[in-house]
Amino acid sequence: MTSTVKTPARSAADSRPRRSRTKTVLPWLVLAVWVGLLLAGTSLAGKLGSVTRDGQVDYLPASAQSTKVLQAEAQLPGGENGLFVVVYQRPGGLRPGDREAVERGQAALAQRFGDGTAAAPAIVDSDDGTALMYALPLDHASVDDEAAATTAARDLLADRPTGLDAYVTGPTAIGSDMDEVFDSVDSTLLLATAAVVAVLLVLTYRSPVLWLVPLAAVGAAAVLSMGVVYALTQAFDITVTSMSSALLIVLVFGAGTDYALLLVSRYREELHRFEHPVDAMQAALRGAGPAVLASAATVVAGLLCLLFADLNSTSGLGPVGAAGIGSAMLVMLTLFPALLVVLGRRVFWPFVPRLGDDAHASGSRWGRLAQLVARRRVVSWAVPLVVLGGLALGTVGASGSLPQLDQFARSTPESVVGARLVEARYPSESGQPLTVMSRPGQSREVLAAVTSTPGVAGAELGRAGDDWAEISVTPVDPPDSAGETATIHRLRAAVRDIGGGSVLVGGPSAERLDEASANSSDRTVVMPLILLVVLGILGLLLRAVVAPLVLVATVVVSFFGALGLCTLVFEHVLGFAGLEASVPLIGFLFLVALGVDYNIFLMTRVREESARHGTVAGTKRGLAMTGGVITSAGVVLAATFAVLASLPLVQLVEIGILVAVGVLVDTVLVRSVVVPALTMSLGSWTWWPSNLWRKGQDRAHDLV
């Protein structure tokens, strides 16, 4: 008789697949690694401010004459040139004792900051008898810190009669006031950006806990990015300005939050299909990870195109921004998923995704929009494109580049008040000095040529060294005027006939002229390069030619529509005196690269769905499933850039508003209506010449 040995029945718990110990431990290992990285990154991030540079040479074209003048001045006795212009005013007319007070102030300034010239600069009366003015060349050795020197100069002028106003202006004081504004940007911007992102995440997730996770991850990415940028400056001596430092913060918070929204959306979907969070996260990373990688790669590649710019500040922004986007991507694909897995489903409370629930969004408002666009395909893409084309006309007849004295938003610093007072009270002497540098042996001949140039009020020899001699030139026309610009061109032509490239014309006005010229040249070179790079990445990602061309075309139309609209707003609503020269290129970069982000988020899902259901049905499903998260991401990114509008510099205000408006137009109109409509109109030809097009599996669907 054979005996049978009965095995104990397996419990329900025993029947479940055993969880891999690696899967269980991996999130904790990732968190441990990141703790170490962030400790090291925090140390480096704290040093970023020490390598941030805002000198004129850091914002100028590397090859410009004015840049070479600054470098040549540094070799002269006393170093780089500096100048205080001091103007006093008593609106009711000068009184006895006022001139003596001005002379005391002049003597005090000359003793503290003067360059040792034999004769004190003349004190000039205004024609209406209300103002006195003098200019003081500075000894660079006594002006280690321009901001501190300007503050000290203003303090020295406090000893004056009541009712006699005094203003310290001139190139050094204006630069000092600009630096003071920049010094307050980073901390203000970081706090404001974090607050805006936190509010939007709370509104998006409607959870008391979930919003903290992406905010903490983005904060970690910001710390990492600042540490990486500091390391890059040590390794490659890249230029980091306060402008690029501010844009770094906005980029990391905006892009990082976008990646978080995309990943959370896909993770929530997968939690309806998988019991264990680690399995759901693996599926979410397989689905959303390639889109995040492609998106980050596109923005990084676009930013690195800025390395081909001639303007130092623009060229330096490339690697700074790329480090920020790379850091955001790395954190959001490693640290952020680990945090979500460790916290489990409860992090979504009170809207916890349940296993087995239907996550399909075809019945949502985005599903209904997809159906509407499908029924009105041609109208849905033709009308918006016509409207955007009309808005682009707003750039026609717009004011020229922003003048120097109009670069401050909301408040007017003392240096600008003083400069405007000089223009009003001394119209014949309001010209800003230019600097001509020549070889010592040519200085007399060059001086004669300069003096005889039309538009020059006067010129005199200044300092001389072994390699360079300095000539100070006073133009007839005021700064940033057409007459002054013509004088600079005539001067450069006149001295070129004498010394060729060995004679240079610089100074503040020449610097702004060279900067505007470089910005124009950089737009011609960099903008097409960005389009080619983005087009290539989209082609590789979608394995098609038609789709990338369509997507890039829509982004370009969206940019010019936003630029035209914002130009009208800047001039007629906000009252700005012009468009800062760097704004179009920086705005184009961000709107094209970041706009393609949303193209990638949408079209990778559309392609995935089209492979199963055909292009028309796949587009409907793709829009229904991604419309909400893309719109949320766009609103967050727009709000993040809009924070720049709170800063006191017109350049950053214009960049912030332009990118915010462009992102909203691109997200709400172009990405939600125009692109789906064009995709459904083209049908399977969207994917030409890929396998998806060759299979023709959706030809029947395209007729629906």
XYZ file of C-alpha atoms in Angstrom:
704
model
C 0.000 0.000 0.000
C 1.423 3.258 -1.001
C 1.182 6.055 1.488
C 0.524 9.575 0.364
C 2.232 12.454 2.099
C 0.046 15.516 2.109
C 1.691 18.899 1.827
C 0.218 21.784 3.763
C -2.057 24.029 1.776
C -0.438 27.342 0.794
C -2.028 30.405 2.281
C -3.224 33.259 0.121
C -0.226 35.237 1.191
C 2.109 32.375 0.204
C 0.522 32.197 -3.223
C 1.567 35.756 -4.095
C 4.789 36.221 -6.003
C 7.656 36.841 -3.636
C 8.919 40.414 -3.838
C 12.479 40.707 -5.044
C 14.749 41.866 -2.271
C 16.572 44.036 -4.821
C 13.349 45.830 -5.727
C 12.618 46.448 -2.071
C 16.070 47.728 -1.179
C 16.854 49.711 -4.350
C 14.774 52.832 -3.503
C 16.513 53.082 -0.128
C 19.928 52.714 -1.754
C 19.045 55.495 -4.196
C 18.023 57.766 -1.317
C 21.266 57.017 0.529
C 23.377 57.859 -2.528
C 21.497 61.113 -3.012
C 22.016 62.168 0.589
C 25.757 61.918 0.013
C 25.589 63.756 -3.319
C 23.525 66.587 -1.885
C 25.844 67.057 1.069
C 28.734 67.508 -1.361
C 26.608 69.596 -3.732
C 25.507 71.978 -0.966
C 29.111 72.813 -0.199
C 29.822 73.653 -3.839
C 26.494 75.432 -4.400
C 27.309 77.898 -1.620
C 30.381 79.009 -3.582
C 28.537 79.879 -6.798
C 28.096 83.511 -5.793
C 31.859 83.895 -5.482
C 32.360 83.155 -9.198
C 29.398 85.142 -10.508
C 30.720 88.072 -12.555
C 28.858 91.157 -13.703
C 31.632 93.305 -15.108
C 31.107 94.968 -18.469
C 33.517 92.557 -20.155
C 31.333 89.647 -19.003
C 28.348 90.960 -20.963
C 30.210 92.090 -24.076
C 31.076 90.276 -27.302
C 34.410 88.499 -27.011
C 35.629 89.929 -30.335
C 34.330 93.513 -30.038
C 36.506 96.630 -30.011
C 34.914 97.829 -26.778
C 35.857 94.556 -25.062
C 39.460 94.943 -26.198
C 39.454 98.545 -24.917
C 38.518 97.340 -21.426
C 41.296 94.751 -21.577
C 43.769 97.387 -22.742
C 42.717 99.814 -19.990
C 43.505 97.175 -17.389
C 47.163 97.346 -18.519
C 47.421 101.107 -17.946
C 48.549 102.723 -14.666
C 45.506 102.702 -12.375
C 43.811 99.875 -14.254
C 40.391 99.985 -15.876
C 38.956 103.470 -16.312
C 36.196 104.817 -14.103
C 34.252 108.060 -13.864
C 31.905 109.736 -11.408
C 29.701 112.534 -12.709
C 28.310 114.609 -9.845
C 25.416 116.995 -10.384
C 23.815 119.301 -7.804
C 20.443 120.963 -8.181
C 18.357 123.492 -6.290
C 15.040 123.751 -8.194
C 14.371 127.358 -7.139
C 17.826 128.548 -8.133
C 21.267 128.335 -6.501
C 21.893 130.290 -3.289
C 25.003 131.736 -1.676
C 27.037 128.954 -0.096
C 25.928 126.296 -2.571
C 29.069 126.549 -4.695
C 31.299 126.318 -1.617
C 29.482 123.117 -0.599
C 30.038 121.703 -4.085
C 33.748 122.548 -3.920
C 34.048 120.833 -0.527
C 32.391 117.741 -1.903
C 34.609 117.771 -4.962
C 37.751 118.019 -2.835
C 36.605 115.173 -0.589
C 35.859 112.927 -3.558
C 39.125 113.789 -5.305
C 41.112 112.975 -2.166
C 39.341 109.620 -1.732
C 38.875 108.431 -5.320
C 40.680 110.820 -7.702
C 43.253 109.590 -10.206
C 45.810 112.238 -9.244
C 45.367 114.619 -12.199
C 47.057 117.969 -11.628
C 44.000 120.159 -12.033
C 40.598 119.555 -10.474
C 37.822 119.124 -13.058
C 35.928 122.323 -13.716
C 32.597 122.919 -11.996
C 30.075 123.858 -14.690
C 26.977 126.019 -14.119
C 23.728 125.221 -15.917
C 22.245 127.903 -18.150
C 19.172 128.289 -15.928
C 21.203 128.778 -12.747
C 19.731 125.798 -10.902
C 22.517 123.195 -11.197
C 26.258 122.634 -10.858
C 28.156 119.672 -12.319
C 31.642 118.199 -12.481
C 33.220 114.920 -13.627
C 35.822 113.036 -11.601
C 38.103 110.429 -13.263
C 38.699 107.617 -10.770
C 41.845 105.916 -9.588
C 41.020 102.273 -10.170
C 43.390 101.176 -7.409
C 41.186 102.974 -4.858
C 37.961 101.503 -6.260
C 38.198 97.783 -5.560
C 34.425 97.543 -5.200
C 32.424 99.906 -7.409
C 29.256 99.487 -5.346
C 31.056 100.305 -2.089
C 32.844 103.238 -3.746
C 29.575 104.664 -5.073
C 27.922 104.374 -1.668
C 30.921 106.031 -0.018
C 30.876 108.846 -2.594
C 27.228 109.564 -1.873
C 27.948 109.612 1.849
C 30.791 112.103 1.345
C 28.384 114.529 -0.345
C 25.992 114.574 2.618
C 27.610 117.776 3.961
C 25.615 120.326 1.972
C 22.953 122.984 2.596
C 19.339 121.940 3.006
C 17.449 121.946 -0.305
C 20.550 121.366 -2.440
C 20.166 117.917 -4.004
C 23.232 115.910 -5.048
C 23.406 112.943 -7.419
C 26.351 110.682 -8.206
C 25.991 109.319 -11.737
C 28.220 108.421 -14.659
C 29.275 104.967 -15.940
C 30.684 103.742 -12.613
C 27.636 104.734 -10.563
C 25.171 103.346 -13.115
C 27.061 100.047 -13.170
C 27.078 100.022 -9.367
C 23.307 100.506 -9.153
C 22.853 97.703 -11.689
C 25.053 95.403 -9.588
C 23.058 96.249 -6.466
C 19.878 95.167 -8.205
C 21.488 91.921 -9.373
C 22.761 91.172 -5.856
C 19.181 90.945 -4.583
C 17.927 88.807 -7.444
C 18.968 85.273 -6.490
C 17.520 85.050 -2.982
C 14.324 86.865 -3.946
C 13.865 84.753 -7.043
C 14.518 81.450 -5.264
C 11.931 82.133 -2.561
C 9.336 83.492 -4.982
C 9.771 80.620 -7.434
C 9.524 77.986 -4.700
C 6.370 79.621 -3.351
C 4.711 79.766 -6.775
C 5.560 76.143 -7.553
C 4.292 75.025 -4.134
C 0.930 76.755 -4.619
C 0.470 75.323 -8.101
C 1.369 71.807 -6.964
C -1.171 72.019 -4.135
C -3.856 73.145 -6.596
C -2.869 70.447 -9.096
C -2.733 67.478 -6.730
C -5.256 68.618 -4.093
C -3.274 66.587 -1.592
C -1.761 67.805 1.695
C 1.275 65.577 1.204
C 1.990 64.855 -2.456
C 3.034 68.408 -3.399
C 5.911 68.272 -0.921
C 7.633 65.426 -2.771
C 8.226 67.142 -6.153
C 9.015 70.417 -4.383
C 11.689 68.714 -2.271
C 13.082 66.953 -5.339
C 13.220 70.169 -7.363
C 14.951 71.894 -4.457
C 17.537 69.110 -4.463
C 17.975 69.602 -8.226
C 18.539 73.331 -7.691
C 21.263 72.640 -5.124
C 22.872 70.052 -7.395
C 22.770 72.368 -10.417
C 24.439 75.239 -8.563
C 27.163 72.891 -7.387
C 27.679 71.575 -10.916
C 27.859 75.106 -12.352
C 30.469 76.076 -9.761
C 32.503 72.998 -10.690
C 32.245 73.916 -14.379
C 33.588 77.409 -13.711
C 36.614 75.880 -12.015
C 37.224 73.383 -14.815
C 36.457 75.480 -17.898
C 36.344 79.128 -16.731
C 32.868 79.678 -18.135
C 31.183 83.049 -17.639
C 28.435 83.019 -15.003
C 26.527 86.301 -14.724
C 23.714 87.241 -12.380
C 21.327 86.961 -15.318
C 22.336 83.371 -16.079
C 22.260 82.539 -12.368
C 18.672 83.819 -12.159
C 17.625 81.899 -15.268
C 19.249 78.754 -13.825
C 16.859 78.834 -10.860
C 13.818 79.344 -13.077
C 14.866 76.596 -15.482
C 15.461 74.010 -12.780
C 12.194 74.695 -10.974
C 10.165 74.931 -14.183
C 11.593 71.948 -16.043
C 11.953 69.814 -12.914
C 8.325 70.361 -11.964
C 7.248 69.525 -15.518
C 9.122 66.223 -15.377
C 7.562 65.498 -11.996
C 4.050 66.144 -13.304
C 4.591 63.861 -16.280
C 6.028 61.042 -14.170
C 3.364 61.299 -11.453
C 0.625 61.195 -14.079
C 2.016 58.005 -15.607
C 2.747 56.513 -12.164
C -0.841 57.123 -11.091
C -2.038 55.286 -14.220
C 0.207 52.330 -13.492
C -0.949 52.090 -9.869
C -4.352 51.090 -11.260
C -2.634 48.132 -12.952
C 0.035 47.065 -10.455
C -0.388 46.171 -6.816
C 3.091 47.146 -5.661
C 4.354 50.738 -6.058
C 7.815 49.606 -7.158
C 6.301 47.676 -10.091
C 4.076 50.602 -10.983
C 7.062 52.958 -10.902
C 9.093 50.666 -13.152
C 6.259 50.694 -15.672
C 5.900 54.474 -15.333
C 9.604 54.997 -15.966
C 9.449 52.717 -19.020
C 6.524 54.759 -20.344
C 7.441 58.315 -19.354
C 11.221 58.003 -18.949
C 12.071 58.140 -22.669
C 9.937 61.282 -23.076
C 11.686 62.961 -20.130
C 15.109 61.931 -21.468
C 14.292 63.172 -24.967
C 12.826 66.381 -23.600
C 15.870 67.101 -21.445
C 18.247 66.193 -24.278
C 16.434 68.614 -26.584
C 16.638 71.513 -24.146
C 20.272 70.747 -23.287
C 21.208 70.574 -26.970
C 19.394 73.849 -27.636
C 21.148 75.546 -24.731
C 24.555 74.321 -25.854
C 23.933 76.011 -29.210
C 24.497 79.252 -27.286
C 28.199 78.356 -27.138
C 28.344 79.610 -30.732
C 27.192 83.079 -29.639
C 29.759 85.879 -29.611
C 28.236 87.662 -26.614
C 29.993 86.470 -23.457
C 26.882 86.503 -21.259
C 24.839 84.604 -23.857
C 27.594 82.071 -24.530
C 28.007 81.438 -20.806
C 24.263 80.857 -20.371
C 24.538 77.722 -22.539
C 26.487 75.424 -20.187
C 24.849 77.012 -17.111
C 21.354 76.214 -18.357
C 22.416 72.783 -19.621
C 23.749 71.926 -16.162
C 20.406 72.959 -14.680
C 18.321 70.864 -17.065
C 20.642 67.872 -16.697
C 20.441 68.090 -12.914
C 16.643 68.351 -12.992
C 16.378 65.313 -15.265
C 18.748 63.217 -13.147
C 16.930 64.015 -9.914
C 13.468 63.456 -11.377
C 14.385 60.064 -12.839
C 16.163 58.736 -9.741
C 15.600 60.538 -6.437
C 11.999 61.519 -7.123
C 10.824 57.990 -8.092
C 12.607 56.559 -5.053
C 10.786 58.983 -2.760
C 7.415 58.103 -4.302
C 8.021 54.358 -3.999
C 9.137 54.600 -0.376
C 6.065 56.656 0.521
C 3.729 54.254 -1.294
C 0.141 54.851 -2.393
C -0.685 56.852 0.717
C 1.240 59.825 -0.665
C -1.753 60.466 -2.997
C -4.221 60.790 -0.091
C -7.083 61.612 -0.218
C -7.270 60.578 -3.919
C -5.463 57.256 -3.612
C -5.402 55.289 -6.920
C -7.054 51.878 -6.449
C -5.899 48.699 -8.118
C -8.204 47.713 -10.957
C -9.932 51.081 -11.395
C -10.225 52.345 -14.968
C -7.639 55.063 -15.550
C -8.772 55.853 -19.092
C -9.655 59.487 -19.607
C -11.650 59.253 -22.825
C -14.728 60.611 -21.096
C -12.898 63.590 -19.622
C -12.992 67.126 -20.956
C -9.786 66.358 -22.860
C -11.476 63.416 -24.497
C -14.344 65.689 -25.514
C -11.893 68.265 -26.865
C -10.197 65.532 -28.898
C -13.543 64.570 -30.431
C -14.312 68.209 -31.263
C -10.914 68.751 -32.899
C -11.374 65.542 -34.901
C -14.677 66.846 -36.303
C -13.259 70.284 -37.187
C -9.710 69.408 -38.170
C -8.933 72.086 -40.753
C -10.618 74.891 -38.832
C -8.821 73.813 -35.663
C -5.380 74.351 -37.157
C -6.025 77.062 -39.747
C -7.712 79.670 -37.540
C -5.128 79.609 -34.708
C -2.234 79.814 -37.172
C -3.799 82.850 -38.861
C -4.310 84.514 -35.464
C -0.712 83.833 -34.421
C 0.528 85.155 -37.753
C -1.435 88.346 -37.169
C 0.011 88.745 -33.684
C 3.512 88.361 -35.112
C 2.955 91.670 -36.939
C 3.198 93.362 -33.543
C 6.985 93.422 -33.980
C 6.658 95.706 -37.034
C 7.504 99.302 -36.181
C 8.459 98.495 -32.587
C 10.906 100.683 -30.690
C 14.582 99.893 -31.029
C 16.938 98.467 -28.456
C 16.437 99.468 -24.819
C 18.519 102.541 -23.819
C 20.853 102.216 -20.843
C 18.916 104.601 -18.607
C 15.679 102.679 -19.177
C 16.909 99.288 -17.956
C 15.477 99.618 -14.444
C 11.882 98.584 -13.814
C 9.544 100.058 -11.181
C 12.171 102.166 -9.397
C 14.675 104.728 -10.631
C 18.098 104.663 -8.918
C 20.003 107.819 -8.098
C 22.453 107.362 -10.971
C 19.617 107.418 -13.521
C 17.969 110.455 -11.901
C 21.311 112.235 -12.056
C 21.964 111.259 -15.672
C 18.549 112.562 -16.747
C 19.212 115.771 -14.841
C 22.483 116.206 -16.739
C 20.649 115.677 -20.046
C 18.031 118.271 -19.084
C 20.307 120.952 -17.615
C 23.406 120.454 -19.802
C 22.162 119.486 -23.270
C 25.421 120.559 -24.926
C 27.572 118.605 -22.444
C 25.510 115.470 -21.886
C 27.668 113.354 -24.176
C 29.127 110.308 -22.453
C 32.916 109.995 -22.805
C 34.266 107.502 -25.326
C 37.714 105.946 -25.038
C 40.190 105.524 -27.885
C 43.195 103.269 -27.305
C 46.219 103.537 -29.582
C 49.854 102.528 -29.587
C 51.977 105.188 -27.839
C 53.861 106.051 -31.012
C 50.634 106.797 -32.875
C 48.838 108.746 -30.167
C 49.424 112.264 -31.557
C 48.321 111.327 -35.046
C 45.285 109.498 -33.685
C 44.387 112.465 -31.457
C 44.405 114.774 -34.460
C 42.159 112.418 -36.433
C 39.757 112.066 -33.514
C 39.531 115.818 -32.918
C 38.684 116.460 -36.584
C 35.927 113.807 -36.682
C 32.412 115.293 -37.068
C 30.331 114.830 -33.928
C 33.288 115.102 -31.515
C 33.068 117.990 -29.051
C 36.580 117.511 -27.715
C 39.372 115.019 -27.058
C 42.477 114.872 -24.864
C 45.272 112.490 -24.123
C 45.031 110.562 -20.892
C 47.136 107.805 -19.367
C 49.884 105.988 -21.237
C 51.703 102.719 -20.660
C 54.221 100.582 -22.472
C 51.670 99.176 -24.929
C 48.721 101.579 -24.943
C 47.893 105.268 -24.814
C 44.451 106.505 -23.828
C 42.454 109.275 -25.481
C 39.249 110.513 -23.842
C 36.639 111.677 -26.361
C 33.500 113.708 -25.658
C 30.808 113.404 -28.349
C 28.368 116.197 -29.099
C 25.254 114.050 -28.949
C 23.715 112.458 -25.819
C 24.076 108.730 -25.054
C 22.083 106.197 -27.087
C 21.113 108.769 -29.705
C 21.365 108.236 -33.443
C 23.887 111.081 -33.618
C 26.167 109.443 -31.049
C 25.958 106.102 -32.869
C 26.958 107.788 -36.130
C 29.881 109.481 -34.353
C 31.158 106.118 -33.056
C 31.050 104.657 -36.565
C 32.882 107.711 -37.971
C 35.515 107.503 -35.234
C 36.200 103.849 -35.919
C 36.512 104.512 -39.632
C 38.873 107.468 -39.049
C 41.268 105.657 -36.699
C 41.200 102.495 -38.808
C 42.777 104.470 -41.649
C 45.695 105.294 -39.326
C 46.397 102.203 -37.290
C 44.197 99.468 -38.696
C 43.281 97.067 -35.917
C 45.797 98.561 -33.471
C 43.528 101.552 -32.672
C 40.336 100.771 -30.756
C 37.213 102.784 -29.889
C 35.327 101.849 -26.722
C 33.500 103.337 -23.772
C 29.979 102.739 -22.401
C 28.084 103.811 -25.516
C 30.388 101.838 -27.818
C 29.880 98.834 -25.548
C 26.104 99.002 -25.950
C 26.485 99.423 -29.702
C 28.753 96.362 -29.897
C 26.394 94.401 -27.668
C 23.400 95.174 -29.884
C 25.388 94.258 -33.002
C 26.515 90.969 -31.452
C 22.964 90.125 -30.421
C 21.804 90.640 -33.992
C 24.640 88.485 -35.332
C 24.041 85.793 -32.705
C 20.365 85.580 -33.668
C 21.380 84.973 -37.272
C 23.727 82.144 -36.287
C 22.172 80.549 -33.218
C 18.462 80.545 -34.074
C 18.832 78.361 -37.208
C 21.269 76.122 -35.340
C 18.733 75.577 -32.538
C 16.059 74.652 -35.093
C 18.346 72.148 -36.816
C 19.335 70.506 -33.530
C 15.740 70.277 -32.301
C 14.588 68.960 -35.673
C 17.249 66.247 -35.603
C 16.329 65.103 -32.090
C 12.628 64.968 -32.934
C 13.402 62.982 -36.079
C 15.366 60.405 -34.102
C 12.716 60.189 -31.401
C 9.678 59.886 -33.679
C 11.570 58.082 -36.475
C 9.838 60.298 -39.001
C 10.402 63.390 -41.143
C 6.965 64.944 -41.521
C 6.038 65.029 -37.822
C 9.233 66.843 -36.714
C 8.841 69.438 -39.486
C 5.232 70.093 -38.483
C 6.064 70.305 -34.785
C 9.003 72.672 -35.229
C 6.945 74.869 -37.565
C 4.180 75.199 -34.969
C 6.690 76.122 -32.267
C 8.232 78.825 -34.476
C 4.824 80.299 -35.303
C 3.950 80.212 -31.609
C 7.170 82.091 -30.745
C 6.661 84.895 -33.249
C 3.020 85.255 -32.247
C 4.030 85.569 -28.585
C 6.862 87.975 -29.445
C 4.524 90.238 -31.408
C 1.917 90.249 -28.639
C 4.490 90.908 -25.918
C 6.167 93.669 -27.915
C 2.853 95.526 -28.002
C 2.371 94.945 -24.273
C 5.885 96.116 -23.413
C 5.550 99.333 -25.391
C 1.892 100.325 -25.023
C 0.897 98.791 -21.669
C 4.046 98.656 -19.536
C 5.636 101.698 -21.169
C 9.095 100.204 -21.714
C 11.362 102.230 -23.976
C 12.273 99.250 -26.166
C 13.020 95.554 -26.350
C 16.301 94.616 -24.653
C 18.609 93.294 -27.354
C 19.149 89.811 -25.876
C 15.457 89.072 -25.224
C 14.463 87.711 -28.689
C 17.297 85.148 -28.780
C 16.846 83.962 -25.178
C 13.068 83.889 -25.608
C 13.404 81.935 -28.856
C 15.667 79.375 -27.220
C 13.373 78.759 -24.267
C 10.141 78.743 -26.242
C 11.451 76.461 -28.975
C 13.287 74.052 -26.665
C 10.653 74.024 -23.919
C 7.806 74.089 -26.429
C 9.253 70.982 -28.028
C 9.105 69.438 -24.551
C 5.333 69.414 -24.775
C 5.496 68.170 -28.348
C 7.547 65.254 -27.092
C 5.208 64.545 -24.176
C 2.209 64.547 -26.515
C 3.599 62.925 -29.646
C 5.425 60.046 -27.963
C 2.091 59.050 -26.422
C 0.248 59.640 -29.714
C 2.752 57.462 -31.548
C 2.381 54.750 -28.923
C -1.416 54.825 -29.254
C -1.325 55.168 -33.062
C 0.615 51.924 -33.350
C -2.385 50.156 -31.781
C -5.381 52.182 -32.924
C -4.392 54.235 -35.981
C -3.348 57.878 -36.179
C -6.738 59.537 -35.751
C -7.871 57.345 -32.878
C -4.344 57.350 -31.447
C -4.263 61.157 -31.495
C -7.595 61.331 -29.698
C -6.426 58.912 -27.046
C -3.037 60.608 -26.717
C -4.622 64.029 -26.218
C -7.168 62.634 -23.769
C -4.472 60.932 -21.698
C -1.859 63.724 -21.726
C -3.888 66.927 -22.136
C -4.323 67.468 -18.415
C -0.727 66.857 -17.405
C 0.684 68.887 -20.313
C -1.566 71.828 -19.478
C -0.621 71.603 -15.796
C 3.051 71.477 -16.757
C 2.632 74.483 -19.042
C 0.885 76.523 -16.364
C 3.618 75.688 -13.848
C 6.393 76.587 -16.291
C 4.662 79.825 -17.328
C 4.096 80.823 -13.705
C 7.728 80.036 -12.884
C 9.028 82.311 -15.635
C 6.421 84.944 -14.753
C 8.181 85.302 -11.392
C 10.925 87.114 -13.326
C 8.430 89.920 -13.939
C 8.623 90.777 -10.233
C 12.315 91.699 -10.527
C 13.488 95.302 -10.961
C 15.298 94.863 -14.304
C 13.518 95.356 -17.607
C 15.606 92.649 -19.306
C 14.454 89.938 -16.868
C 10.880 91.266 -16.841
C 10.719 91.031 -20.636
C 12.236 87.529 -20.707
C 9.834 86.356 -18.005
C 6.699 87.738 -19.642
C 7.683 86.608 -23.145
C 8.398 83.020 -22.087
C 5.321 82.860 -19.830
C 2.982 84.108 -22.570
C 4.656 81.930 -25.185
C 4.388 78.794 -23.038
C 0.693 79.432 -22.357
C -0.045 80.038 -26.038
C 1.912 76.944 -26.969
C 0.354 74.744 -24.290
C -3.270 75.838 -24.350
C -3.695 76.534 -28.059
C -0.928 75.007 -30.170
C -0.322 71.778 -28.275
C -3.960 71.122 -27.378
C -5.624 72.101 -30.657
C -3.291 72.879 -33.567
C -0.914 69.898 -33.328
C -3.679 67.278 -32.831
C -5.657 68.832 -35.693
C -2.665 68.776 -38.048
C -1.809 65.212 -37.023
C -5.337 63.995 -37.719
C -5.466 65.943 -40.993
C -2.237 64.325 -42.188
C -3.234 60.885 -40.903
C -0.606 58.185 -41.349
C 1.506 60.596 -43.441
C 2.481 62.159 -40.100
C 4.859 59.247 -39.574
C 6.442 59.210 -43.055
C 8.759 57.441 -43.803
C 8.721 55.228 -40.685
C 7.340 51.686 -40.424
C 4.173 53.101 -38.926
C 3.526 54.935 -42.184
C 4.529 51.986 -44.365
C 2.219 49.587 -42.589
C -0.692 51.804 -43.479
C -2.572 50.198 -40.638
C -4.555 53.321 -39.948
C -5.619 54.242 -43.490
C -9.133 53.092 -42.756
C -9.156 54.990 -39.478
C -8.090 58.181 -41.247
C -11.318 58.141 -43.208
C -13.379 58.175 -40.007
